[in-house]
């Protein structure tokens, strides 16, 4: 194969650890995991399923910090190295011209995506049930909230980092009000970040016999990474065991011009709950990726993922290896 081309700005200061000796899978865990403890804030019950992007000389993020009332709230954080974080004690509050939309109910599982000249936050926003909220910021101080993207109920709204066919594009996962026992990934486009349409089906859960970790529901994870072999998407998949839901994640490649067409999709998972901090916590057995940072020059990628709905973990890999692995192990 000719050299894989990876989009994005150089990021030589990204968090990184070399592959441990004997490690055979394409992603390996950070030795400092969990990098964010549950009680980093005086009022936090748990900090997980959070979004990180390069910002200024370092990194910024929007974090899901459930508080000790067990309310789901978002907080802004900053870091020099992407590993050690300072998270604002005050919750993030969005500015919104429309009171009906801007009224805060709850928010969780944020993603942050840089498009053109600003950072967009998408999150699971409480509005008569969960739906996808959208806001933008340029400085991680003031956030401007826009209309919700979809009707309730929806989760896992993940933007593409550039327009597709002239429109903004987003993956999402229609759901229900509870612990949804189903879920396919869909794709939608918008000319203005307000009106969303051209909805297309992307992927359904896999057949149990083919790939059991993703046989009940699936949902997009971090913002997709553009490569010459397609959009690299990490996504979570859920299996229902006799002890409840188990969340792992794998990878897929989506067509560059028609990203609702998945060309490859991994049968094996990349990361599944195996360490104590992934297997024990408020919701045991959850690995839930929401963000990535990468350096196109070296092909290095770091994936941020929530662990057991309690703490935040980090895993490392090389994009060209992950792309090759996804193709080699594809179930489509
Ligand atoms: C999903 C979301 C995630 C959570 C997961 C496991 O429905 O609520 O925030 O990590 O369940 O509890």
Short mmCIF file of C-alpha atoms and ligand atoms in Angstrom, two decimals:
data_model
loop_
_atom_site.label_atom_id
_atom_site.label_comp_id
_atom_site.label_asym_id
_atom_site.label_seq_id
_atom_site.Cartn_x
_atom_site.Cartn_y
_atom_site.Cartn_z
CA UNK A 1 0.00 0.00 0.00
CA UNK A 2 1.22 3.53 -0.74
CA UNK A 3 1.80 5.78 2.26
CA UNK A 4 -1.41 6.68 4.07
CA UNK A 5 -2.21 10.40 3.95
CA UNK A 6 -3.68 11.73 7.20
CA UNK A 7 -5.42 15.12 7.54
CA UNK A 8 -4.87 17.53 10.40
CA UNK A 9 -2.34 19.99 11.75
CA UNK A 10 1.03 18.80 13.07
CA UNK A 11 0.81 18.03 16.79
CA UNK A 12 4.31 17.14 17.99
CA UNK A 13 3.34 17.86 21.63
CA UNK A 14 0.48 15.37 21.72
CA UNK A 15 0.32 12.90 24.60
CA UNK A 16 2.24 9.75 23.74
CA UNK A 17 3.82 6.59 25.11
CA UNK A 18 5.61 4.02 22.96
CA UNK A 19 4.08 0.62 22.44
CA UNK A 20 4.90 -1.60 25.41
CA UNK A 21 7.02 -4.64 24.60
CA UNK A 22 4.93 -7.65 23.67
CA UNK A 23 1.84 -5.51 22.94
CA UNK A 24 0.19 -6.97 19.86
CA UNK A 25 -3.09 -5.05 19.50
CA UNK A 26 -3.18 -1.71 17.65
CA UNK A 27 -4.18 0.36 20.72
CA UNK A 28 -2.46 0.29 24.10
CA UNK A 29 -3.41 1.97 27.36
CA UNK A 30 -1.57 4.90 28.91
CA UNK A 31 0.52 3.80 31.90
CA UNK A 32 -0.92 6.75 33.86
CA UNK A 33 -4.53 5.58 33.43
CA UNK A 34 -6.91 6.67 34.68
CA UNK A 35 -5.49 10.08 33.75
CA UNK A 36 -8.41 11.94 35.35
CA UNK A 37 -9.63 10.73 38.74
CA UNK A 38 -13.30 10.89 39.67
CA UNK A 39 -12.81 13.49 42.37
CA UNK A 40 -10.57 15.99 40.58
CA UNK A 41 -13.19 18.64 41.42
CA UNK A 42 -14.42 19.12 44.99
CA UNK A 43 -17.96 18.54 43.71
CA UNK A 44 -17.39 15.75 41.18
CA UNK A 45 -18.73 12.25 41.61
CA UNK A 46 -17.14 11.16 38.32
CA UNK A 47 -15.36 12.60 35.25
CA UNK A 48 -15.65 10.54 32.07
CA UNK A 49 -16.94 10.43 28.44
CA UNK A 50 -15.26 13.76 27.71
CA UNK A 51 -13.91 15.70 24.73
CA UNK A 52 -10.42 17.08 24.15
CA UNK A 53 -8.93 19.17 21.30
CA UNK A 54 -5.62 20.91 20.61
CA UNK A 55 -5.97 24.54 21.73
CA UNK A 56 -3.35 27.31 21.81
CA UNK A 57 -0.03 25.89 23.01
CA UNK A 58 -1.76 22.94 24.64
CA UNK A 59 -5.18 21.39 24.89
CA UNK A 60 -8.71 22.30 25.96
CA UNK A 61 -11.72 20.16 26.61
CA UNK A 62 -15.34 19.88 27.63
CA UNK A 63 -15.76 17.34 30.39
CA UNK A 64 -18.68 15.37 31.65
CA UNK A 65 -18.47 15.87 35.41
CA UNK A 66 -21.41 14.33 37.18
CA UNK A 67 -21.67 16.10 40.54
CA UNK A 68 -22.29 14.65 43.97
CA UNK A 69 -26.02 15.31 43.53
CA UNK A 70 -25.51 12.91 40.58
CA UNK A 71 -26.52 15.63 38.13
CA UNK A 72 -24.95 15.42 34.67
CA UNK A 73 -23.10 18.68 33.99
CA UNK A 74 -20.35 19.87 31.66
CA UNK A 75 -17.16 21.69 32.69
CA UNK A 76 -14.37 23.30 30.67
CA UNK A 77 -10.76 22.22 31.23
CA UNK A 78 -7.26 23.04 30.05
CA UNK A 79 -4.01 21.13 29.88
CA UNK A 80 -0.44 21.70 28.69
CA UNK A 81 0.25 18.06 27.89
CA UNK A 82 -3.18 16.50 27.34
CA UNK A 83 -2.64 14.22 30.34
CA UNK A 84 -2.71 16.47 33.41
CA UNK A 85 -5.86 18.57 33.48
CA UNK A 86 -7.15 21.67 35.23
CA UNK A 87 -10.91 21.62 35.11
CA UNK A 88 -12.93 24.74 35.98
CA UNK A 89 -14.89 24.28 39.18
CA UNK A 90 -17.78 26.32 37.76
CA UNK A 91 -20.02 24.34 35.37
CA UNK A 92 -20.15 25.38 31.71
CA UNK A 93 -23.18 27.51 30.96
CA UNK A 94 -24.09 28.24 27.35
CA UNK A 95 -25.22 31.65 26.11
CA UNK A 96 -28.36 31.40 24.06
CA UNK A 97 -30.66 33.98 22.47
CA UNK A 98 -33.61 31.67 22.77
CA UNK A 99 -34.75 30.96 26.34
CA UNK A 100 -36.71 27.88 25.35
CA UNK A 101 -33.59 26.24 23.97
CA UNK A 102 -31.05 27.70 26.36
CA UNK A 103 -32.70 26.48 29.55
CA UNK A 104 -30.29 24.03 31.13
CA UNK A 105 -31.75 20.65 32.06
CA UNK A 106 -28.80 18.25 31.81
CA UNK A 107 -25.92 17.60 29.47
CA UNK A 108 -23.58 14.67 28.97
CA UNK A 109 -21.18 12.85 26.63
CA UNK A 110 -19.78 15.95 24.85
CA UNK A 111 -17.75 15.96 21.63
CA UNK A 112 -15.73 18.95 20.38
CA UNK A 113 -14.96 19.48 16.69
CA UNK A 114 -12.96 22.27 15.05
CA UNK A 115 -14.55 23.35 11.74
CA UNK A 116 -13.18 26.25 9.70
CA UNK A 117 -12.75 28.94 12.36
CA UNK A 118 -14.36 27.71 15.57
CA UNK A 119 -14.90 24.84 17.93
CA UNK A 120 -18.33 23.22 17.96
CA UNK A 121 -19.54 21.32 20.99
CA UNK A 122 -22.18 18.66 20.53
CA UNK A 123 -23.60 16.89 23.54
CA UNK A 124 -26.54 14.91 24.74
CA UNK A 125 -28.84 17.74 25.80
CA UNK A 126 -31.91 17.40 27.98
CA UNK A 127 -34.93 18.78 26.13
CA UNK A 128 -38.00 16.68 26.90
CA UNK A 129 -35.62 13.74 26.85
CA UNK A 130 -32.14 13.47 25.40
CA UNK A 131 -31.35 15.08 22.06
CA UNK A 132 -28.26 16.61 20.43
CA UNK A 133 -27.32 20.12 21.60
CA UNK A 134 -24.91 22.28 19.57
CA UNK A 135 -22.84 25.29 20.64
CA UNK A 136 -19.71 26.99 19.38
CA UNK A 137 -16.80 28.78 20.98
CA UNK A 138 -13.57 30.38 19.87
CA UNK A 139 -11.97 30.84 23.28
CA UNK A 140 -13.40 28.13 25.58
CA UNK A 141 -14.78 30.96 27.73
CA UNK A 142 -17.97 31.98 25.96
CA UNK A 143 -20.10 29.30 24.34
CA UNK A 144 -22.97 30.19 22.01
CA UNK A 145 -25.76 27.64 21.99
CA UNK A 146 -27.64 26.98 18.74
CA UNK A 147 -30.85 25.04 18.11
CA UNK A 148 -30.93 21.37 19.02
CA UNK A 149 -30.03 19.34 15.95
CA UNK A 150 -32.71 16.68 16.15
CA UNK A 151 -35.99 15.78 17.76
CA UNK A 152 -35.67 13.80 20.96
CA UNK A 153 -34.53 11.12 21.48
CA UNK A 154 -31.01 11.04 20.23
CA UNK A 155 -27.47 10.54 21.55
CA UNK A 156 -23.89 10.45 20.33
CA UNK A 157 -23.98 13.41 17.94
CA UNK A 158 -20.54 13.61 16.31
CA UNK A 159 -19.63 16.26 13.72
CA UNK A 160 -17.25 15.78 10.79
CA UNK A 161 -14.32 18.22 10.87
CA UNK A 162 -15.07 19.60 7.41
CA UNK A 163 -18.09 20.13 5.20
CA UNK A 164 -19.21 17.19 3.07
CA UNK A 165 -20.69 18.07 -0.32
CA UNK A 166 -20.90 21.70 0.86
CA UNK A 167 -22.81 20.94 4.07
CA UNK A 168 -21.99 20.38 7.72
CA UNK A 169 -22.29 16.70 8.52
CA UNK A 170 -23.05 14.80 11.71
CA UNK A 171 -23.39 11.22 12.87
CA UNK A 172 -26.00 10.45 15.51
CA UNK A 173 -27.81 7.60 17.18
CA UNK A 174 -31.60 7.80 17.58
CA UNK A 175 -32.55 6.32 20.95
CA UNK A 176 -35.20 6.26 23.66
CA UNK A 177 -35.55 7.94 27.07
CA UNK A 178 -33.85 5.14 28.99
CA UNK A 179 -30.97 2.71 28.66
CA UNK A 180 -31.76 2.14 25.00
CA UNK A 181 -31.59 -1.56 24.08
CA UNK A 182 -31.11 -0.79 20.36
CA UNK A 183 -29.19 1.67 18.23
CA UNK A 184 -27.90 2.29 14.71
CA UNK A 185 -25.59 5.09 13.55
CA UNK A 186 -27.15 7.61 11.14
CA UNK A 187 -25.70 10.49 9.11
CA UNK A 188 -27.29 13.94 8.52
CA UNK A 189 -26.32 17.13 6.72
CA UNK A 190 -27.02 20.80 7.37
CA UNK A 191 -26.31 23.94 5.33
CA UNK A 192 -26.26 26.19 8.42
CA UNK A 193 -25.85 24.11 11.64
CA UNK A 194 -29.54 24.66 12.34
CA UNK A 195 -31.64 22.66 9.88
CA UNK A 196 -30.61 19.03 9.56
CA UNK A 197 -31.74 16.63 6.86
CA UNK A 198 -30.61 14.21 4.16
CA UNK A 199 -30.62 11.52 6.84
CA UNK A 200 -28.84 8.34 5.82
CA UNK A 201 -28.28 5.03 7.55
CA UNK A 202 -24.62 4.24 8.28
CA UNK A 203 -24.34 1.07 10.37
CA UNK A 204 -26.51 -1.29 12.40
CA UNK A 205 -25.36 -3.46 15.30
CA UNK A 206 -23.47 -6.52 14.08
CA UNK A 207 -24.86 -10.03 13.95
CA UNK A 208 -24.19 -11.80 17.24
CA UNK A 209 -22.43 -14.67 15.45
CA UNK A 210 -20.07 -12.25 13.69
CA UNK A 211 -19.06 -9.78 16.38
CA UNK A 212 -20.85 -10.06 19.71
CA UNK A 213 -19.37 -7.00 21.46
CA UNK A 214 -21.34 -4.75 19.08
CA UNK A 215 -24.49 -6.82 18.65
CA UNK A 216 -26.98 -4.76 20.69
CA UNK A 217 -26.26 -1.12 19.82
CA UNK A 218 -23.50 1.06 18.45
CA UNK A 219 -22.67 4.78 18.57
CA UNK A 220 -20.06 7.08 17.03
CA UNK A 221 -17.16 8.03 19.32
CA UNK A 222 -14.56 10.73 18.54
CA UNK A 223 -14.66 13.11 15.56
CA UNK A 224 -13.71 11.00 12.49
CA UNK A 225 -10.13 11.30 11.18
CA UNK A 226 -9.74 11.91 7.45
CA UNK A 227 -7.26 9.59 5.73
CA UNK A 228 -6.61 8.65 2.11
CA UNK A 229 -8.31 5.29 2.84
CA UNK A 230 -11.51 6.90 4.17
CA UNK A 231 -12.78 8.48 7.38
CA UNK A 232 -11.44 6.54 10.35
CA UNK A 233 -14.23 6.28 12.92
CA UNK A 234 -13.92 4.81 16.40
CA UNK A 235 -17.29 3.69 17.69
CA UNK A 236 -18.60 1.97 20.77
CA UNK A 237 -20.58 -1.23 20.68
CA UNK A 238 -22.68 -2.87 23.36
CA UNK A 239 -23.27 -6.49 24.32
CA UNK A 240 -25.87 -7.55 26.87
CA UNK A 241 -24.40 -10.10 29.25
CA UNK A 242 -26.08 -11.86 32.15
CA UNK A 243 -24.68 -9.06 34.35
CA UNK A 244 -25.76 -6.10 32.22
CA UNK A 245 -24.45 -4.02 29.36
CA UNK A 246 -20.78 -4.21 28.32
CA UNK A 247 -19.32 -1.29 26.30
CA UNK A 248 -16.23 -1.84 24.11
CA UNK A 249 -14.98 0.03 21.06
CA UNK A 250 -13.70 -0.74 17.58
CA UNK A 251 -13.03 1.07 14.31
CA UNK A 252 -14.61 1.57 10.91
CA UNK A 253 -13.73 3.27 7.63
CA UNK A 254 -16.33 5.48 5.96
CA UNK A 255 -16.28 6.53 2.32
CA UNK A 256 -14.72 9.98 1.90
CA UNK A 257 -17.41 11.49 -0.34
CA UNK A 258 -20.36 9.48 0.96
CA UNK A 259 -19.54 8.96 4.63
CA UNK A 260 -22.82 7.15 5.27
CA UNK A 261 -21.24 4.22 3.44
CA UNK A 262 -19.03 2.14 5.71
CA UNK A 263 -16.43 0.29 3.65
CA UNK A 264 -14.77 -1.60 6.54
CA UNK A 265 -15.65 -2.33 10.13
CA UNK A 266 -13.64 -4.24 12.69
CA UNK A 267 -14.94 -7.60 13.90
CA UNK A 268 -12.64 -7.65 16.94
CA UNK A 269 -12.80 -4.78 19.43
CA UNK A 270 -9.83 -2.46 19.92
CA UNK A 271 -10.40 -1.92 23.65
CA UNK A 272 -12.84 -3.71 25.93
CA UNK A 273 -13.25 -3.42 29.70
CA UNK A 274 -10.35 -5.40 31.15
CA UNK A 275 -8.53 -3.26 33.71
CA UNK A 276 -9.87 -2.64 37.24
CA UNK A 277 -10.78 1.00 36.43
CA UNK A 278 -12.76 -0.12 33.36
CA UNK A 279 -14.46 -3.00 35.15
CA UNK A 280 -15.26 -1.27 38.44
CA UNK A 281 -17.05 2.02 39.01
CA UNK A 282 -20.52 3.51 38.93
CA UNK A 283 -21.35 1.52 35.80
CA UNK A 284 -19.00 -1.47 35.55
CA UNK A 285 -17.59 -2.64 32.21
CA UNK A 286 -17.73 0.52 30.12
CA UNK A 287 -15.08 1.82 27.67
CA UNK A 288 -16.66 4.81 25.91
CA UNK A 289 -14.45 6.86 23.50
CA UNK A 290 -15.40 10.53 22.92
CA UNK A 291 -12.23 12.23 21.63
CA UNK A 292 -8.94 11.81 19.82
CA UNK A 293 -5.91 13.94 19.05
CA UNK A 294 -3.41 12.96 16.38
CA UNK A 295 -0.25 14.00 14.59
CA UNK A 296 -0.42 13.43 10.82
CA UNK A 297 3.38 13.47 10.44
CA UNK A 298 4.07 10.54 12.75
CA UNK A 299 0.64 8.88 12.40
CA UNK A 300 0.29 8.84 16.19
CA UNK A 301 -3.17 8.99 17.73
CA UNK A 302 -4.35 9.27 21.34
CA UNK A 303 -7.93 8.27 22.15
CA UNK A 304 -9.73 9.56 25.27
CA UNK A 305 -12.36 7.25 26.67
CA UNK A 306 -14.63 7.09 29.68
CA UNK A 307 -14.01 4.16 32.01
CA UNK A 308 -16.87 2.58 33.97
CA UNK A 309 -18.77 5.90 33.87
CA UNK A 310 -16.34 7.07 36.57
CA UNK A 311 -12.88 8.11 35.34
CA UNK A 312 -11.10 9.02 32.08
CA UNK A 313 -8.57 6.84 30.27
CA UNK A 314 -6.22 7.35 27.35
CA UNK A 315 -4.98 4.88 24.72
CA UNK A 316 -2.34 5.22 22.01
CA UNK A 317 -1.78 3.80 18.55
CA UNK A 318 -0.60 4.47 15.00
CA UNK A 319 -3.28 5.48 12.49
CA UNK A 320 -1.77 3.55 9.53
CA UNK A 321 -1.69 0.36 11.64
CA UNK A 322 -5.26 0.86 12.82
CA UNK A 323 -6.45 1.44 9.23
CA UNK A 324 -4.68 -1.73 8.03
CA UNK A 325 -6.01 -3.70 10.99
CA UNK A 326 -9.56 -2.47 10.35
CA UNK A 327 -9.35 -3.60 6.73
CA UNK A 328 -7.80 -6.94 7.58
CA UNK A 329 -10.35 -7.70 10.29
CA UNK A 330 -13.40 -6.23 8.57
CA UNK A 331 -16.76 -7.94 8.81
CA UNK A 332 -18.11 -6.11 5.75
C1 LIG B 1 -25.04 5.35 27.69
C2 LIG B 1 -24.68 6.79 28.01
C3 LIG B 1 -23.23 6.88 28.40
C4 LIG B 1 -22.82 5.83 29.38
C5 LIG B 1 -23.32 4.48 28.99
C6 LIG B 1 -23.05 3.42 30.04
O1 LIG B 1 -26.42 5.22 27.45
O2 LIG B 1 -25.47 7.25 29.07
O3 LIG B 1 -23.03 8.13 28.98
O4 LIG B 1 -21.41 5.79 29.47
O5 LIG B 1 -24.70 4.52 28.76
O6 LIG B 1 -23.71 3.71 31.24
#
